[in-house]
């Protein structure tokens, strides 16, 4: 099953945790995850964040309770889309900020949002297969390489329904 997550419009948010390791391309490339924003609704958030996509190095079977937001997941690196920019958080602490060229305004219904973890532990963000941000946290806070990573997603703000695509790498 390739996965579908739905948030009812009356709920403020929904955290989603993948149950299988983050995919790498069949050719052995860097881990890449892409989701489609299938349905967007009215903005019911506080305006801080609209959507989050990230990874965790924590095995989901070791997590007893999933919080309402992705950054509550242990050992997580999450890209949060706000009205002004994207921010990379590690364990609920901001560790890298986008340039301001990418924000929640890019999150249109039908858009594909991708995340790739580079071989150096940085995070790249794609919209419809096009690289939009490259976020590099300090060395000691980078995403670990060579370890299983699991998807972490936030459906917050206008994001009501997402599905995972089958893309193993960014495609325009």
XYZ file of N, CA and C in Angstrom:
516
model
N 0.855 -1.174 0.000
C 0.000 0.000 0.000
C 0.898 1.232 0.000
N 0.632 2.179 -0.878
C 1.491 3.347 -1.015
C 1.090 4.488 -0.105
N -0.016 4.374 0.585
C -0.327 5.332 1.627
C -1.196 6.502 1.232
N -2.125 6.800 2.117
C -3.027 7.923 1.983
C -3.286 8.419 3.392
N -3.294 9.719 3.582
C -3.619 10.306 4.876
C -4.683 11.366 4.655
N -5.706 11.347 5.513
C -6.810 12.290 5.393
C -7.067 12.911 6.758
N -7.205 14.245 6.782
C -7.577 14.965 7.989
C -8.966 15.521 7.770
N -9.829 15.279 8.680
C -11.165 15.845 8.585
C -11.078 17.351 8.785
N -11.843 18.120 8.032
C -11.697 19.572 8.014
C -11.931 20.226 9.370
N -12.647 19.598 10.287
C -12.868 20.178 11.604
C -11.695 20.013 12.546
N -10.789 19.082 12.236
C -9.628 18.857 13.089
C -8.528 19.842 12.736
N -7.779 20.274 13.743
C -6.718 21.261 13.501
C -5.494 20.640 12.843
N -5.163 19.411 13.194
C -3.945 18.834 12.636
C -3.922 17.334 12.745
N -2.962 16.741 12.042
C -2.789 15.300 12.059
C -1.330 15.008 11.775
N -0.699 14.263 12.666
C 0.657 13.800 12.437
C 0.598 12.410 11.833
N 1.449 12.151 10.851
C 1.472 10.866 10.164
C 2.895 10.334 10.217
N 3.020 9.049 10.550
C 4.323 8.410 10.655
C 4.357 7.213 9.713
N 5.392 7.138 8.875
C 5.534 6.016 7.957
C 5.851 4.739 8.705
N 5.412 3.603 8.162
C 5.658 2.328 8.826
C 6.722 1.493 8.121
N 7.367 2.056 7.113
C 8.438 1.378 6.393
C 9.576 2.370 6.194
N 10.806 1.874 6.072
C 11.934 2.804 5.884
C 11.740 3.707 4.681
N 12.256 4.912 4.822
C 12.242 5.936 3.781
C 12.831 5.341 2.512
N 12.193 5.533 1.383
C 12.664 4.890 0.150
C 13.930 5.519 -0.412
N 14.770 4.682 -0.981
C 15.883 5.151 -1.790
C 15.598 4.692 -3.201
N 16.201 5.323 -4.170
C 15.928 4.936 -5.549
C 16.479 3.547 -5.827
N 15.896 2.874 -6.786
C 16.327 1.523 -7.133
C 17.760 1.511 -7.638
N 18.270 2.675 -8.043
C 19.659 2.759 -8.504
C 20.610 3.101 -7.357
N 20.109 3.130 -6.121
C 20.960 3.384 -4.964
C 21.187 4.845 -4.660
N 20.354 5.725 -5.188
C 20.510 7.161 -4.963
C 20.123 7.579 -3.560
N 20.101 8.881 -3.352
C 19.774 9.438 -2.042
C 18.287 9.246 -1.731
N 17.950 9.067 -0.442
C 16.546 8.850 -0.061
C 15.659 10.008 -0.514
N 14.530 9.669 -1.118
C 13.602 10.666 -1.635
C 12.177 10.224 -1.340
N 11.397 11.144 -0.841
C 9.974 10.904 -0.589
C 9.195 12.017 -1.244
N 8.110 11.660 -1.917
C 7.273 12.667 -2.558
C 5.819 12.369 -2.256
N 5.085 13.413 -1.889
C 3.651 13.293 -1.645
C 2.911 14.281 -2.527
N 1.667 13.974 -2.799
C 0.800 14.861 -3.553
C -0.203 15.478 -2.584
N -0.369 16.782 -2.666
C -1.378 17.469 -1.854
C -2.714 17.326 -2.575
N -3.415 16.265 -2.266
C -4.647 15.917 -2.981
C -5.810 16.850 -2.689
N -5.875 17.335 -1.467
C -7.003 18.206 -1.115
C -6.548 19.265 -0.133
N -6.906 20.516 -0.440
C -6.599 21.657 0.418
C -7.920 22.317 0.796
N -8.024 22.787 2.010
C -9.252 23.413 2.470
C -9.007 24.839 2.921
N -9.905 25.332 3.752
C -9.762 26.665 4.320
C -8.658 26.665 5.362
N -8.010 27.793 5.547
C -6.941 27.900 6.531
C -7.552 27.984 7.922
N -7.328 26.925 8.728
C -7.838 26.925 10.102
C -6.700 26.942 11.105
N -5.463 27.113 10.623
C -4.316 27.097 11.533
C -4.111 28.461 12.157
N -3.098 28.534 12.986
C -2.738 29.800 13.606
C -1.838 30.623 12.692
N -1.601 30.110 11.487
C -0.774 30.815 10.525
C 0.705 30.482 10.634
N 1.099 29.780 11.698
C 2.513 29.472 11.891
C 2.992 28.449 10.865
N 2.289 27.336 10.734
C 2.687 26.281 9.810
C 1.483 25.758 9.046
N 1.729 25.351 7.805
C 0.657 24.862 6.960
C 0.808 23.374 6.666
N 2.035 22.898 6.565
C 2.290 21.515 6.183
C 3.703 21.181 6.609
N 3.955 19.937 6.948
C 5.300 19.510 7.296
C 5.621 18.171 6.671
N 6.854 18.016 6.207
C 7.328 16.764 5.638
C 8.731 16.535 6.168
N 9.008 15.318 6.608
C 10.321 15.055 7.169
C 10.607 13.588 7.348
N 11.647 13.333 8.142
C 12.089 11.968 8.418
C 12.392 11.826 9.900
N 12.386 10.571 10.339
C 12.842 10.242 11.682
C 13.768 9.040 11.593
N 14.769 9.012 12.462
C 15.656 7.869 12.563
C 15.159 6.899 13.623
N 14.025 7.218 14.235
C 13.428 6.372 15.273
C 12.483 5.367 14.617
N 12.672 4.105 14.917
C 11.793 3.071 14.389
C 10.376 3.299 14.929
N 9.368 3.324 14.049
C 7.992 3.585 14.504
C 7.494 2.605 15.568
N 8.029 1.396 15.580
C 7.596 0.425 16.594
C 8.086 0.818 17.988
N 9.048 1.738 18.066
C 9.556 2.210 19.351
C 8.824 3.450 19.858
N 7.847 3.932 19.100
C 7.096 5.124 19.490
C 5.739 4.698 20.035
N 5.523 4.963 21.319
C 4.270 4.556 21.965
C 3.094 5.424 21.577
N 3.330 6.741 21.481
C 2.238 7.676 21.210
C 2.722 8.721 20.227
N 1.945 8.932 19.176
C 2.275 9.951 18.189
C 1.543 11.234 18.567
N 2.303 12.313 18.681
C 1.711 13.605 19.028
C 0.927 14.170 17.859
N 0.400 15.357 18.051
C -0.420 15.985 17.014
C 0.434 16.593 15.900
N 1.719 16.825 16.172
C 2.594 17.393 15.152
C 3.855 16.548 14.994
N 4.427 16.600 13.791
C 5.561 15.756 13.439
C 6.805 16.038 14.270
N 7.027 17.297 14.640
C 8.251 17.619 15.377
C 8.284 16.981 16.764
N 7.158 16.415 17.221
C 7.134 15.708 18.499
C 7.703 14.303 18.375
N 7.935 13.842 17.159
C 8.502 12.513 16.946
C 9.990 12.578 17.280
N 10.494 11.635 18.094
C 11.911 11.671 18.449
C 12.812 11.486 17.227
N 14.008 12.041 17.303
C 15.018 11.924 16.256
C 14.452 12.312 14.892
N 13.714 13.434 14.847
C 13.066 13.843 13.603
C 13.680 15.109 13.026
N 13.618 15.207 11.716
C 14.008 16.386 10.948
C 12.817 16.707 10.061
N 12.167 17.840 10.291
C 10.913 18.153 9.619
C 11.006 19.527 8.954
N 10.604 19.581 7.677
C 10.475 20.837 6.954
C 9.072 21.365 7.210
N 8.983 22.542 7.826
C 7.696 23.187 8.069
C 7.524 24.321 7.076
N 6.353 24.350 6.438
C 6.004 25.415 5.497
C 5.193 26.460 6.250
N 5.712 27.667 6.365
C 4.971 28.762 6.988
C 4.617 29.779 5.910
N 3.971 30.850 6.306
C 3.575 31.872 5.328
C 4.757 32.647 4.768
N 5.899 32.615 5.444
C 7.044 33.412 4.993
C 8.220 32.602 4.459
N 8.348 31.335 4.878
C 9.493 30.517 4.446
C 9.324 29.084 4.920
N 10.299 28.243 4.545
C 10.368 26.899 5.104
C 11.472 26.884 6.153
N 11.268 26.038 7.150
C 12.233 25.897 8.238
C 12.463 24.419 8.494
N 13.721 24.047 8.699
C 14.050 22.676 9.069
C 14.185 22.621 10.583
N 13.388 21.751 11.193
C 13.445 21.562 12.640
C 14.005 20.182 12.945
N 14.815 20.109 13.979
C 15.309 18.825 14.498
C 14.851 18.728 15.941
N 14.034 17.722 16.227
C 13.496 17.533 17.581
C 12.872 18.819 18.123
N 12.080 19.473 17.285
C 11.312 20.662 17.640
C 12.167 21.912 17.877
N 13.381 21.929 17.312
C 14.241 23.103 17.380
C 14.648 23.478 15.962
N 14.462 24.740 15.588
C 14.855 25.182 14.248
C 16.373 25.078 14.098
N 16.806 24.405 13.007
C 18.238 24.230 12.769
C 18.682 24.801 11.428
N 17.745 25.125 10.543
C 18.082 25.758 9.257
C 16.830 26.446 8.734
N 17.046 27.600 8.073
C 15.927 28.355 7.514
C 16.111 28.508 6.019
N 14.976 28.455 5.314
C 15.001 28.675 3.882
C 15.265 30.134 3.560
N 15.516 30.393 2.308
C 15.849 31.747 1.855
C 14.650 32.680 1.834
N 13.457 32.121 1.937
C 12.245 32.923 1.865
C 11.568 32.821 0.511
N 12.217 32.148 -0.425
C 11.634 31.976 -1.751
C 10.577 30.889 -1.811
N 10.532 30.045 -0.801
C 9.541 28.969 -0.740
C 8.779 29.097 0.566
N 7.452 29.090 0.465
C 6.605 29.215 1.650
C 5.300 28.471 1.396
N 4.380 28.572 2.313
C 3.116 27.838 2.200
C 2.302 28.246 0.977
N 2.561 29.420 0.420
C 1.855 29.844 -0.784
C 2.111 28.935 -1.978
N 3.213 28.180 -1.953
C 3.525 27.240 -3.038
C 2.728 25.943 -2.923
N 2.019 25.781 -1.824
C 1.294 24.539 -1.575
C -0.104 24.603 -2.175
N -0.174 24.337 -3.436
C -1.458 24.349 -4.138
C -2.006 22.923 -4.231
N -3.313 22.812 -4.286
C -3.926 21.495 -4.460
C -3.364 20.841 -5.719
N -2.943 19.598 -5.594
C -2.361 18.865 -6.706
C -0.851 18.964 -6.789
N -0.242 19.854 -6.017
C 1.221 20.002 -6.030
C 1.878 18.757 -5.445
N 3.043 18.424 -5.977
C 3.858 17.326 -5.443
C 4.993 17.942 -4.629
N 5.090 17.548 -3.372
C 6.123 18.052 -2.482
C 7.087 16.906 -2.198
N 8.360 17.133 -2.499
C 9.364 16.099 -2.309
C 10.432 16.526 -1.332
N 11.015 15.534 -0.685
C 12.095 15.755 0.252
C 13.187 14.736 -0.054
N 14.422 15.238 -0.192
C 15.555 14.338 -0.412
C 16.599 14.623 0.652
N 17.130 13.545 1.237
C 18.220 13.649 2.196
C 19.507 13.403 1.427
N 20.412 14.375 1.454
C 21.654 14.251 0.699
C 22.643 13.343 1.427
N 23.673 12.953 0.720
C 24.695 12.079 1.307
C 25.462 12.771 2.440
N 25.326 14.094 2.559
C 25.994 14.844 3.640
C 25.033 15.212 4.764
N 23.791 14.694 4.720
C 22.840 14.938 5.793
C 22.079 16.238 5.692
N 22.157 16.903 4.548
C 21.350 18.101 4.313
C 19.990 17.664 3.772
N 19.062 18.600 3.673
C 17.715 18.290 3.203
C 17.376 19.207 2.030
N 16.881 18.605 0.961
C 16.447 19.364 -0.207
C 14.932 19.242 -0.335
N 14.297 20.350 -0.704
C 12.848 20.397 -0.848
C 12.507 20.680 -2.303
N 11.591 19.890 -2.845
C 11.168 19.999 -4.236
C 9.676 20.291 -4.290
N 9.275 21.101 -5.249
C 7.862 21.315 -5.547
C 7.683 20.968 -7.016
N 6.815 20.003 -7.274
C 6.566 19.510 -8.630
C 7.868 19.118 -9.333
N 8.765 18.489 -8.572
C 10.008 17.966 -9.118
C 11.123 18.974 -9.281
N 10.901 20.213 -8.905
C 11.904 21.267 -9.067
C 12.490 21.622 -7.698
N 13.819 21.604 -7.605
C 14.494 21.944 -6.356
C 14.185 23.392 -5.989
N 13.643 23.590 -4.779
C 13.278 24.939 -4.334
C 14.075 25.399 -3.125
N 14.563 24.474 -2.314
C 15.368 24.834 -1.141
C 16.382 23.734 -0.847
N 17.538 24.156 -0.340
C 18.599 23.253 0.114
C 18.953 23.731 1.513
N 18.576 22.946 2.513
C 18.764 23.355 3.905
C 19.875 22.528 4.548
N 20.849 23.215 5.110
C 22.013 22.555 5.694
C 22.091 22.897 7.179
N 21.753 21.938 8.034
C 21.885 22.198 9.473
C 23.353 22.122 9.900
N 23.675 22.591 11.106
C 25.038 22.443 11.607
C 25.455 20.967 11.579
N 26.742 20.729 11.454
C 27.258 19.359 11.300
C 26.683 18.378 12.319
N 26.644 18.750 13.581
C 26.202 17.826 14.627
C 24.682 17.604 14.638
N 23.948 18.339 13.809
C 22.489 18.199 13.755
C 21.987 17.704 12.400
N 22.886 17.222 11.564
C 22.477 16.750 10.242
C 21.768 15.405 10.331
N 20.999 15.116 9.292
C 20.279 13.843 9.213
C 21.318 12.733 9.063
N 21.223 11.664 9.869
C 22.206 10.589 9.761
C 22.073 9.858 8.418
N 23.186 9.493 7.851
C 23.177 8.724 6.606
C 23.526 7.284 6.933
N 23.075 6.385 6.100
C 23.371 4.971 6.306
C 22.538 4.320 7.396
N 21.480 4.978 7.823
C 20.582 4.419 8.830
C 19.161 4.475 8.281
N 18.301 3.525 8.649
C 16.918 3.593 8.156
C 16.227 4.875 8.612
N 15.535 5.508 7.683
C 14.764 6.712 7.963
C 13.309 6.442 7.629
N 12.411 7.003 8.418
C 10.978 6.812 8.240
C 10.318 8.162 8.004
N 9.291 8.173 7.182
C 8.588 9.408 6.845
C 7.806 9.938 8.035
N 7.801 11.262 8.164
C 7.009 11.973 9.156
C 6.317 13.113 8.414
N 4.996 13.231 8.577
C 4.229 14.253 7.870
C 3.279 14.965 8.823
N 3.050 16.236 8.552
C 2.061 17.030 9.279
C 0.992 17.490 8.305
N -0.242 17.175 8.583
C -1.359 17.770 7.857
C -1.919 18.833 8.794
N -1.644 20.065 8.481
C -1.993 21.180 9.336
C -2.515 22.283 8.437
N -3.095 23.287 8.969
C -3.552 24.400 8.140
C -4.528 23.947 7.075
N -4.205 24.204 5.812
C -5.106 23.895 4.699
C -4.960 22.468 4.173
N -3.951 21.742 4.605
C -3.701 20.392 4.074
C -4.694 19.390 4.671
N -5.536 18.832 3.807
C -6.556 17.890 4.265
C -6.285 16.454 3.843
N -5.720 16.263 2.658
C -5.530 14.914 2.152
C -4.252 14.874 1.320
N -3.402 13.882 1.606
C -2.179 13.683 0.840
C -2.053 12.220 0.467
N -1.293 11.967 -0.577
C -0.973 10.590 -0.940
C 0.480 10.543 -1.378
N 1.082 9.405 -1.210
C 2.469 9.236 -1.617
C 2.529 8.910 -3.100
N 3.472 9.512 -3.805
C 3.666 9.178 -5.208
C 4.642 8.008 -5.292
N 4.812 7.467 -6.485
C 5.744 6.362 -6.681
C 7.116 6.848 -7.145
N 7.295 8.155 -7.243
C 8.565 8.691 -7.726
C 9.705 8.391 -6.774
N 10.796 7.843 -7.324
C 11.989 7.531 -6.549
C 13.004 8.660 -6.574
N 12.771 9.640 -7.427
C 13.630 10.807 -7.547
C 12.779 11.943 -8.105
N 13.246 13.185 -7.986
C 12.445 14.327 -8.451
C 12.239 14.280 -9.967
N 10.998 14.497 -10.382
C 10.650 14.553 -11.813
C 9.769 15.764 -12.058
N 10.237 16.680 -12.938
C 9.410 17.864 -13.252
C 8.115 17.478 -13.952
